[in-house]
mmCIF file of C-alpha atoms in Angstrom:
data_model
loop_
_atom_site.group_PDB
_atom_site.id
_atom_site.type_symbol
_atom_site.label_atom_id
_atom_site.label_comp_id
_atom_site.label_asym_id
_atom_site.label_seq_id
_atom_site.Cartn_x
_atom_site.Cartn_y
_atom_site.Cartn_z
ATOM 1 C CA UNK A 1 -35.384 -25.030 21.240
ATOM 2 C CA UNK A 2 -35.711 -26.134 17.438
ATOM 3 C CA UNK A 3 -35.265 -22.454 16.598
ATOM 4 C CA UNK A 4 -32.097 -21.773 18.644
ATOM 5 C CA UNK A 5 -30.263 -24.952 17.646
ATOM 6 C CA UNK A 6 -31.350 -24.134 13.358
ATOM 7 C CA UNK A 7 -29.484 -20.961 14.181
ATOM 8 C CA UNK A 8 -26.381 -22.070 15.732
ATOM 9 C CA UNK A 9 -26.197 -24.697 12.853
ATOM 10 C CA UNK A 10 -26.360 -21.747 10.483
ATOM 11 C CA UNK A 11 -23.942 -19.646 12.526
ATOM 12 C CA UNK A 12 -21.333 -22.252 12.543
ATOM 13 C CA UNK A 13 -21.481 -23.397 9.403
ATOM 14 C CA UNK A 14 -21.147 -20.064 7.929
ATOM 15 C CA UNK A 15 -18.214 -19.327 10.234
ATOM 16 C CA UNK A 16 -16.748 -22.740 8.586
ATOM 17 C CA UNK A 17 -17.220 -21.658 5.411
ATOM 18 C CA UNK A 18 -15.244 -18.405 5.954
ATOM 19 C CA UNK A 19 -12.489 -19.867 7.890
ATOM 20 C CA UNK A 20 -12.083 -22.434 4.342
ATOM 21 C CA UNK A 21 -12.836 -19.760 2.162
ATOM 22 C CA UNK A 22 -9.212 -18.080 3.649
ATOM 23 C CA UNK A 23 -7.217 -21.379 4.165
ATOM 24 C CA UNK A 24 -8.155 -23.447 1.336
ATOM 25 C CA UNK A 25 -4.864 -23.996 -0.604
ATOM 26 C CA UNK A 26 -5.055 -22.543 -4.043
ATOM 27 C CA UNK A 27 -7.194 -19.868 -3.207
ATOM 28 C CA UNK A 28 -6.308 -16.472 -4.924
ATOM 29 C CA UNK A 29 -4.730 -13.978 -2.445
ATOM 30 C CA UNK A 30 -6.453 -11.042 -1.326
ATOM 31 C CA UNK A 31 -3.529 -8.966 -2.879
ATOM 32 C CA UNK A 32 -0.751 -8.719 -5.276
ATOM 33 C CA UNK A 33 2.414 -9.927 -3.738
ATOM 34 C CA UNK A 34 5.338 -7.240 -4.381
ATOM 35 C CA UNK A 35 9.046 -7.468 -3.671
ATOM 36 C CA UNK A 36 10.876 -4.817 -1.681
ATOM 37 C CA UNK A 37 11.291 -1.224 -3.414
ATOM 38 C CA UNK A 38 15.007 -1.017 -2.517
ATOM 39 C CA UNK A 39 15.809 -3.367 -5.390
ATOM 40 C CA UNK A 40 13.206 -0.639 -7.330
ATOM 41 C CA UNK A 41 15.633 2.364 -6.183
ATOM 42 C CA UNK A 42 19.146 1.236 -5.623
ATOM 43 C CA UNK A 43 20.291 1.222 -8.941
ATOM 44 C CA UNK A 44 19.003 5.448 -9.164
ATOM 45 C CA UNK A 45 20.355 6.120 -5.599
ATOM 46 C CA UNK A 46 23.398 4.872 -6.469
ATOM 47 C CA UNK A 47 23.884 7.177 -9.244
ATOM 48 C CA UNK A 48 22.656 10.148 -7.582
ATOM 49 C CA UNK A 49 25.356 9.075 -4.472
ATOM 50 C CA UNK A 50 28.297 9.694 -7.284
ATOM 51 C CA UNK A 51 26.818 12.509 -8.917
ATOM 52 C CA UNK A 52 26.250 14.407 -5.761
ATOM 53 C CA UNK A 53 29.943 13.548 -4.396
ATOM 54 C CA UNK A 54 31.253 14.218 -7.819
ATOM 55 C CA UNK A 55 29.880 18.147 -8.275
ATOM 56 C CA UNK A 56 32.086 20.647 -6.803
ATOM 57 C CA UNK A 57 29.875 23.487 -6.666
ATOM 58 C CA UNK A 58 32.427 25.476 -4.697
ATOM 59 C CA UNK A 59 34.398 25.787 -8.576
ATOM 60 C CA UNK A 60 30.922 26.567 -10.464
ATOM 61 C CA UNK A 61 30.685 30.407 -11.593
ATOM 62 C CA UNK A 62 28.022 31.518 -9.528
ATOM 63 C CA UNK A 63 26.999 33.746 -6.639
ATOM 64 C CA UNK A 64 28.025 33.021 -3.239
ATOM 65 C CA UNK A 65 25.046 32.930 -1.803
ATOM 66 C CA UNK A 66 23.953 30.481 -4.842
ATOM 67 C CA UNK A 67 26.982 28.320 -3.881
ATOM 68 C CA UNK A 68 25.925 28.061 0.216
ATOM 69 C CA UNK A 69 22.583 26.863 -1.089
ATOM 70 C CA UNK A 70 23.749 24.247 -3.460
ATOM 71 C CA UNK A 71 26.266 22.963 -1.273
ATOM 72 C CA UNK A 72 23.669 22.976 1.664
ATOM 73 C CA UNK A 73 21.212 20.423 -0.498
ATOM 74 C CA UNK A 74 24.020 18.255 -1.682
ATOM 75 C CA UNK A 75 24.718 17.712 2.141
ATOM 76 C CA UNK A 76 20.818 17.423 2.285
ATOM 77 C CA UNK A 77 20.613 14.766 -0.313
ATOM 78 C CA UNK A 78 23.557 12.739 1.525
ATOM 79 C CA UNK A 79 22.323 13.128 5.016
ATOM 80 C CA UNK A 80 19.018 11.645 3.867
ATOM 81 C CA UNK A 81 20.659 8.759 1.716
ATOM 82 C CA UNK A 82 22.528 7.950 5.046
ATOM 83 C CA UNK A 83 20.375 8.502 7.909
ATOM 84 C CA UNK A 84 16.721 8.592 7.074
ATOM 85 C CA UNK A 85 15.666 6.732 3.586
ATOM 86 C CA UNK A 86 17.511 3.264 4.644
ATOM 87 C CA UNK A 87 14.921 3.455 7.409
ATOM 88 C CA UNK A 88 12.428 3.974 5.786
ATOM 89 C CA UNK A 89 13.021 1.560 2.516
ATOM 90 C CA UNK A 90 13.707 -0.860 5.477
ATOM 91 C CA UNK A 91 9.963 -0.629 7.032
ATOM 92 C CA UNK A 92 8.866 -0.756 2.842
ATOM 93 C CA UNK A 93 10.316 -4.159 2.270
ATOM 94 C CA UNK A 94 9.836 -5.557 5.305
ATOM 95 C CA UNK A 95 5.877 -5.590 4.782
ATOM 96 C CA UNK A 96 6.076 -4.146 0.857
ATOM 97 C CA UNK A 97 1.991 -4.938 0.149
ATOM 98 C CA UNK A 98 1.191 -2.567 3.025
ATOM 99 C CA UNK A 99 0.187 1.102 1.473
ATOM 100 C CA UNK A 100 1.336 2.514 5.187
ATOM 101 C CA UNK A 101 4.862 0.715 4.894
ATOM 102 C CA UNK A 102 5.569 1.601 1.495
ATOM 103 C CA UNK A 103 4.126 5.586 1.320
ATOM 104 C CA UNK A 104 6.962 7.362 3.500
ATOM 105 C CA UNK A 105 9.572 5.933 1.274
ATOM 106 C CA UNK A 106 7.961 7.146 -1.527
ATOM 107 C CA UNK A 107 7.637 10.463 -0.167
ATOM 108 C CA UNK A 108 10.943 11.115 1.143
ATOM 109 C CA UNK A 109 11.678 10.149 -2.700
ATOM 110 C CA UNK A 110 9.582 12.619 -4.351
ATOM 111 C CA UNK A 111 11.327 15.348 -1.485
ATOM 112 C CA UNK A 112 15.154 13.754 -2.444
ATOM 113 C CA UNK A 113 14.368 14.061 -6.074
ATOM 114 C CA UNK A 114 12.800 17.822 -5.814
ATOM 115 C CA UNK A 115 16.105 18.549 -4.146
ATOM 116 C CA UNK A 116 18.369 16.739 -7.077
ATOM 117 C CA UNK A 117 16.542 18.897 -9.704
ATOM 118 C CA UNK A 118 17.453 22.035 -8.064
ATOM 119 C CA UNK A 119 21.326 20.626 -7.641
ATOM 120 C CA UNK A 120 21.054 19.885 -11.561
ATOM 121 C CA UNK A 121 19.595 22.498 -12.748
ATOM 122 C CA UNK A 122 22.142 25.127 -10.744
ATOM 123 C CA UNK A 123 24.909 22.565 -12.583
ATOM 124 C CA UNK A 124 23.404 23.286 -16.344
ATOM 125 C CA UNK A 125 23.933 26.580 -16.025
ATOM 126 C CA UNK A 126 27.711 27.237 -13.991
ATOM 127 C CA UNK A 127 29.275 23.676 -13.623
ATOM 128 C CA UNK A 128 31.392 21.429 -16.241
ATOM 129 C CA UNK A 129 30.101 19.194 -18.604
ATOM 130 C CA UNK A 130 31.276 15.738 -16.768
ATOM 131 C CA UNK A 131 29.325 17.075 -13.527
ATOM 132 C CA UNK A 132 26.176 18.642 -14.860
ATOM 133 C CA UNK A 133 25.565 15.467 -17.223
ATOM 134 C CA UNK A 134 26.143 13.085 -14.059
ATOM 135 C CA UNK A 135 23.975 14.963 -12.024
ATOM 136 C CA UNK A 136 21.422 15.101 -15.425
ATOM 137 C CA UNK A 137 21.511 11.056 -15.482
ATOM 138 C CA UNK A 138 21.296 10.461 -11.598
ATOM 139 C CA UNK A 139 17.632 13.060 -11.978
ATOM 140 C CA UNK A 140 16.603 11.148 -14.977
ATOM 141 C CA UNK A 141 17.673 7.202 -13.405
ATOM 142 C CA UNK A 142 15.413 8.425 -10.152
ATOM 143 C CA UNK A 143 12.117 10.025 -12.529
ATOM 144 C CA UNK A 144 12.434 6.704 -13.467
ATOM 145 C CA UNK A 145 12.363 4.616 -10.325
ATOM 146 C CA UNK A 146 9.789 7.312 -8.938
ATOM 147 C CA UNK A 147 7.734 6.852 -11.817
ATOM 148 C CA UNK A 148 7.689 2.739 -11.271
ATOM 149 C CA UNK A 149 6.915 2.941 -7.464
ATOM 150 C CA UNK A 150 4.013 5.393 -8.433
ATOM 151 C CA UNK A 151 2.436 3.123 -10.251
ATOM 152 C CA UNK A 152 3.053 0.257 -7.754
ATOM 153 C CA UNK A 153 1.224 2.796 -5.265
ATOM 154 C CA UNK A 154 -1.567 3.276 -7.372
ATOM 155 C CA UNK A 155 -2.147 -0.831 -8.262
ATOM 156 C CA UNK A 156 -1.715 -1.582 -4.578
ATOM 157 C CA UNK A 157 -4.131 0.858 -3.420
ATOM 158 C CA UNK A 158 -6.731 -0.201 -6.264
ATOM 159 C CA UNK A 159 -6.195 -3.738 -5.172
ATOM 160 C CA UNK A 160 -6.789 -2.868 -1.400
ATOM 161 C CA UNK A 161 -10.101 -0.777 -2.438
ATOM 162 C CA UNK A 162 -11.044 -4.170 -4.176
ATOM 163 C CA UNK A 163 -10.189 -6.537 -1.397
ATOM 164 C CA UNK A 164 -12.202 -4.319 0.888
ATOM 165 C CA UNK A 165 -15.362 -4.171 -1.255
ATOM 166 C CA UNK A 166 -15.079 -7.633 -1.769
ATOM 167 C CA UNK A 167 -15.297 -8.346 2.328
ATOM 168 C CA UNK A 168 -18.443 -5.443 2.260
ATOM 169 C CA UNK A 169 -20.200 -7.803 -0.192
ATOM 170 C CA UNK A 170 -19.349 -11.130 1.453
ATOM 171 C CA UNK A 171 -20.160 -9.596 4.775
ATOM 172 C CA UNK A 172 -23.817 -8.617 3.579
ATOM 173 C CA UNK A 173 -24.140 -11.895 1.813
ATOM 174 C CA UNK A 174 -23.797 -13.367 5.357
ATOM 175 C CA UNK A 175 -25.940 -11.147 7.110
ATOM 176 C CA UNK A 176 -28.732 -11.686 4.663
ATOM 177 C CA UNK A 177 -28.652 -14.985 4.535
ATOM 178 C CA UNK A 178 -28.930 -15.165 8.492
ATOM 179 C CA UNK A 179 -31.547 -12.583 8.286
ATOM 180 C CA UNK A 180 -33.048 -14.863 5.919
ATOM 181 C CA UNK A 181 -33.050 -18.052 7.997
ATOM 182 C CA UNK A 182 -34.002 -16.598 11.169
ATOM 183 C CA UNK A 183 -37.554 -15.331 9.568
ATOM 184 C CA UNK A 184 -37.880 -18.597 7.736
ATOM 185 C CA UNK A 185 -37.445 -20.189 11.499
ATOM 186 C CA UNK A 186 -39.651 -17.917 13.201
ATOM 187 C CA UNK A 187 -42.439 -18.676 10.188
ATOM 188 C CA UNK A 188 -41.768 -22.668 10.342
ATOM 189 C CA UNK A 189 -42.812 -21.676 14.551
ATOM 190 C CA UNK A 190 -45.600 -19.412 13.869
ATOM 191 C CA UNK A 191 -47.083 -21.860 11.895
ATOM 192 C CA UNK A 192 -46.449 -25.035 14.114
ATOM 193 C CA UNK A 193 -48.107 -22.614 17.052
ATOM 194 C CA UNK A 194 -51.038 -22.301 14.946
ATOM 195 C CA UNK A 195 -51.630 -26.165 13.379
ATOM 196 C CA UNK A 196 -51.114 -26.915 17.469
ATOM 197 C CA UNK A 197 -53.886 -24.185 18.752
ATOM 198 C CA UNK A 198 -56.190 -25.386 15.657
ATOM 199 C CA UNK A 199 -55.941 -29.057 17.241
ATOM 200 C CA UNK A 200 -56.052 -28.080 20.812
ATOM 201 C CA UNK A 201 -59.567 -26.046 19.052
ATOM 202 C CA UNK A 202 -60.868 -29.092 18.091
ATOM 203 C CA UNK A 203 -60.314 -31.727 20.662
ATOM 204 C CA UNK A 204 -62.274 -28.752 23.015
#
């Protein structure tokens, strides 16, 4: 009965000790806190928006079949700005320290900018100045963003790693201490069994 109750006490005080461990005000978060990535990317997308409704590929000097394929990713690039990235930054801010909010943003981004740089580099080579150095800034403004959500990527999932290692360790602390206390118990009762046969011996 001694045995059961020195566990229980252990149990719940341990359990207490986690529970204040998470609640107790001042204590460090378990990750950075980030703002959204919209704020990150709306200055770049903006620019690619007027450079990609600014070229005219249709009056560049190249092939036909060049021209169709242009003009098909320009519509690509605008059809994603509309429909599917303001979805997707939407999930991202909404919970922005969550790896699995933030990574289809940022790989629609890396698919939107792949498309720019073949618009701009079809524009360096057949369209006028004005257009191919728009098109040149709006691929440079969103290397840039790309480049700052990368490494936001990379810190969050470095942070994550480290908040999950930490629980590992404070998980096994637990378990060895308990593992700990229930052999000390069952020793404290082995040895009580034994001073009680020794007396039971003697009185005999």
């Amino acid at each position: 009965m001694h045995l059961v109750s020195g566990l229980l006490f252990f149990s719940l005080s341990m359990t207490s000790l986690g529970v204040h461990a998470q609640t107790a005000p001042g204590a460090p978060a378990s990750a950075p806190q980030y703002a959204g990535i919209s704020g990150v990317l709306q200055p770049a997308l903006a620019s690619v928006r007027h450079a990609v409704e600014t070229a005219r590929p249709d009056k560049w000097k190249i092939s036909n079949s060049l021209e169709d394929e242009t003009i098909k990713n320009i519509h690509s690039i605008e059809h994603d700005m509309d429909a599917t990235l303001p979805q997707l930054l939407s999930a991202a801010d909404t919970r922005p320290v969550l790896l699995s909010h933030v990574l289809p943003a940022t790989r629609n981004v890396d698919a939107l900018y792949n498309v720019l740089l073949r618009v701009a580099a079809t524009a360096k080579v057949a369209a006028p100045n004005e257009q191919t150095a728009m098109l040149e800034d709006a691929v440079a403004q969103l290397q840039e963003a790309k480049r700052v959500l990368e490494d936001r990527v990379r810190e969050q999932a470095a942070a994550e790693e480290k908040r999950v290692n930490d629980l590992q360790v404070s998980l096994k602390a637990s378990q060895d201490a308990l593992a700990k206390a229930q052999a000390d118990a069952a020793a404290a009762t082995a040895k009580s069994g034994k001073k009680k046969s020794a007396k039971s011996s003697r009185r005999k």
